[in-house]
Amino acid sequence: MPEIKLEHVTKRWDKFYAVDDLDLVIEDNAFITLLGPSGCGKTTTLRMIAGLETPTSGRITIGDTVVFDSQAGINIPPNKRKVGFLFQNYALWPNMTVYQNISFGLSNIREELPKVDLEARKAAALIRILQKPEDVVKTIQECVDKKGKLDVNKAHIKLIDRYEISIHTAKTLMGYKLHESMDAGTIAKSKAGELEKELENARSKCAAEGCTFNENFEYCRDGRPVTSVRKLFPEEIDLSVRRVARIVKIGMFMDRYPSELSGGQQQRVAIARTLAPEPTVLFMDEPLSNLDAKLRLEMRSELQRLHIDTGSTFVYVTHDQMEAMTLATKICLIENGVLQQYDAPLDVYSKPANLFVADFVGNPAINFIEAKGAQQPDGSLALTIFDGTRAVFRPRSPVALADWFAQADADDAARKAAEAEAAKDKKHVEKGNKDTLFRYHVAKVHELEDFGDEAVLGDEDFVVGIRPEFLSISDNGPLEGEIYSAMPTGMETTVKVRIGEFLLTGVVFGGVLYQIGQKVRLDFEGSHMVLFSRKNGRLIAQGSLDVS
Ligand SMILES: Nc1ncnc2c1ncn2[C@@H]1O[C@H](COP(=O)(O)OP(=O)(O)OP(=O)(O)O)[C@@H](O)[C@H]1O
């Protein structure tokens, strides 16, 4: 499967930059989620890779093929990019059976395909199966009901799934009637003998054309398959339909119409239809959003399995951070058209690149505490939090704060200089949707109206992020608080604790019963607190927060 590369990809409509200078490498066989709030540019990014939207500038490569290059004037159409789509409104054709829905696209394919002897391939498959006639008999007998009646349709499906064969081959196999004979072994031997002869004839015919068969019974000359432009044969279509039906487990519904299926089953048919032409990359735009919560959860795990089974690269758009966290090998988090972080889900969660990422990922949301202070000679930071409480932040790995700020300031200056340089170009269009610093939220009991005033911030202004699971309620905790609200769900309890005017959210494992107003003692546990600069919103370090 190919790697997908985006270089300086921008899409703007007039002054509105939907995607701004995006650089991204989607590794081979990855499951990427494009995540971000509504309107941030996820769908536009997906559509540009797929070829459904033309970027304003930049370059996109899929595998070895440059599919878009604004400077070289390359723009390969979507149907030539070997990609599959699965959208929110996946509408199946209501007047077609499940089988027809899946096979329809395949029957329209007309392209350069190898010359293949399907009869020889079928004979070889049957010879292989007939080596163990007792297994065939057992598989068919599993489809006999309590009254002793054989469900032929079920038996076909069982044989198809068990031996990965087409319906035509399954029917031939059933036609041998091994299950009705007292001596299945002898019949199998004699049938296999006839098939061997057929195979021999096919080989001679192939050799007469100066060719040999490869393992798929494709004609090969000088080691390369002989190809021609043609449509798929019904046998090939059937094998593809059965393969995808097996993957999404809908083999038994092939003759039903969409209206006779549940929402989840319909969804699986839609997935099967997308998978049938074997796309190397599969694009999905919120494909589960029409399903109810339970089904969505079920389908999520199916998609994860599907990713493994197909070995395709998946690119998945969602605004649901839970979905992104649970499905992806890597999350690409976008805000206002700008990439914020591209990392494995747990890294995005525990090492968020900035305040926006920290806030967007995680439910219940991370707690933000404002802090003021400076680095001490031992590397720790002496901070003042809440209304004057003293605390020490100890980074997990050493950080030289003065150097860190110098570097961040230099990066900002370089970016501004690059923007000023770009603005000199006559063709440059100034970005209308400006990137603003994310305004984090500090939870308080009495929240004052936010007038949007920007405080003057310096290198001594910080924000500490504390995930709810690191707030610990323990008898000898150094902080005093009061239970403001408590919501037990059975497995865990979400509590809001009041410290002076401030509110912190914690998650306690188990159904603990707290009284509203109950006094408790608190601590910040472990070394996974995150320290951000208030000035630029960026992550400085992970570490522990000790209150004295
Ligand atoms: N044809 C268009 N003309 C002008 N603006 C557009 C056009 N298409 C999209 N946009 C704007 O580009 C921005 C990004 O849109 P996009 O559909 O990529 O967002 P998204 O992150 O997928 O949002 P959602 O989760 O709501 O689907 C939006 O603000 C949208 O209004």
mmCIF file of C-alpha atoms and ligand atoms in Angstrom, residues 13 16 18 37-44 286, ligand 1:
data_model
loop_
_atom_site.group_PDB
_atom_site.id
_atom_site.type_symbol
_atom_site.label_atom_id
_atom_site.label_comp_id
_atom_site.label_asym_id
_atom_site.label_seq_id
_atom_site.Cartn_x
_atom_site.Cartn_y
_atom_site.Cartn_z
ATOM 1 C CA TRP A 13 -11.632 30.488 -1.343
ATOM 2 C CA PHE A 16 -10.537 32.367 3.383
ATOM 3 C CA ALA A 18 -9.669 26.414 4.464
ATOM 4 C CA PRO A 37 -13.840 21.279 15.194
ATOM 5 C CA SER A 38 -16.520 21.914 12.598
ATOM 6 C CA GLY A 39 -15.235 23.952 9.662
ATOM 7 C CA CYS A 40 -11.527 23.466 10.443
ATOM 8 C CA GLY A 41 -10.716 21.967 7.036
ATOM 9 C CA LYS A 42 -10.860 18.181 7.572
ATOM 10 C CA THR A 43 -13.193 17.377 4.696
ATOM 11 C CA THR A 44 -11.387 19.760 2.368
ATOM 12 C CA GLU A 286 -17.824 10.584 9.235
HETATM 13 N N1 LIG B 1 -16.897 25.805 -1.841
HETATM 14 C C1 LIG B 1 -16.577 26.535 -0.773
HETATM 15 N N2 LIG B 1 -16.534 27.877 -0.828
HETATM 16 C C2 LIG B 1 -16.183 28.625 0.243
HETATM 17 N N3 LIG B 1 -15.869 28.115 1.452
HETATM 18 C C3 LIG B 1 -15.907 26.779 1.577
HETATM 19 C C4 LIG B 1 -16.260 25.916 0.485
HETATM 20 N N4 LIG B 1 -16.210 24.631 0.924
HETATM 21 C C5 LIG B 1 -15.833 24.695 2.214
HETATM 22 N N5 LIG B 1 -15.658 25.972 2.614
HETATM 23 C C6 LIG B 1 -15.262 26.424 3.953
HETATM 24 O O1 LIG B 1 -14.013 25.834 4.280
HETATM 25 C C7 LIG B 1 -13.964 25.514 5.660
HETATM 26 C C8 LIG B 1 -13.532 24.089 5.829
HETATM 27 O O2 LIG B 1 -14.587 23.246 5.391
HETATM 28 P P1 LIG B 1 -14.536 21.665 5.632
HETATM 29 O O3 LIG B 1 -15.755 21.079 5.019
HETATM 30 O O4 LIG B 1 -13.226 21.163 5.183
HETATM 31 O O5 LIG B 1 -14.634 21.619 7.211
HETATM 32 P P2 LIG B 1 -14.720 20.363 8.170
HETATM 33 O O6 LIG B 1 -13.586 20.492 9.116
HETATM 34 O O7 LIG B 1 -14.819 19.110 7.405
HETATM 35 O O8 LIG B 1 -16.081 20.683 8.921
HETATM 36 P P3 LIG B 1 -17.304 19.725 9.376
HETATM 37 O O9 LIG B 1 -16.807 18.894 10.508
HETATM 38 O O10 LIG B 1 -18.339 20.723 9.809
HETATM 39 O O11 LIG B 1 -17.707 18.941 8.174
HETATM 40 C C9 LIG B 1 -15.341 25.804 6.226
HETATM 41 O O12 LIG B 1 -15.291 27.008 6.961
HETATM 42 C C10 LIG B 1 -16.222 25.932 5.023
HETATM 43 O O13 LIG B 1 -17.249 26.880 5.254
#
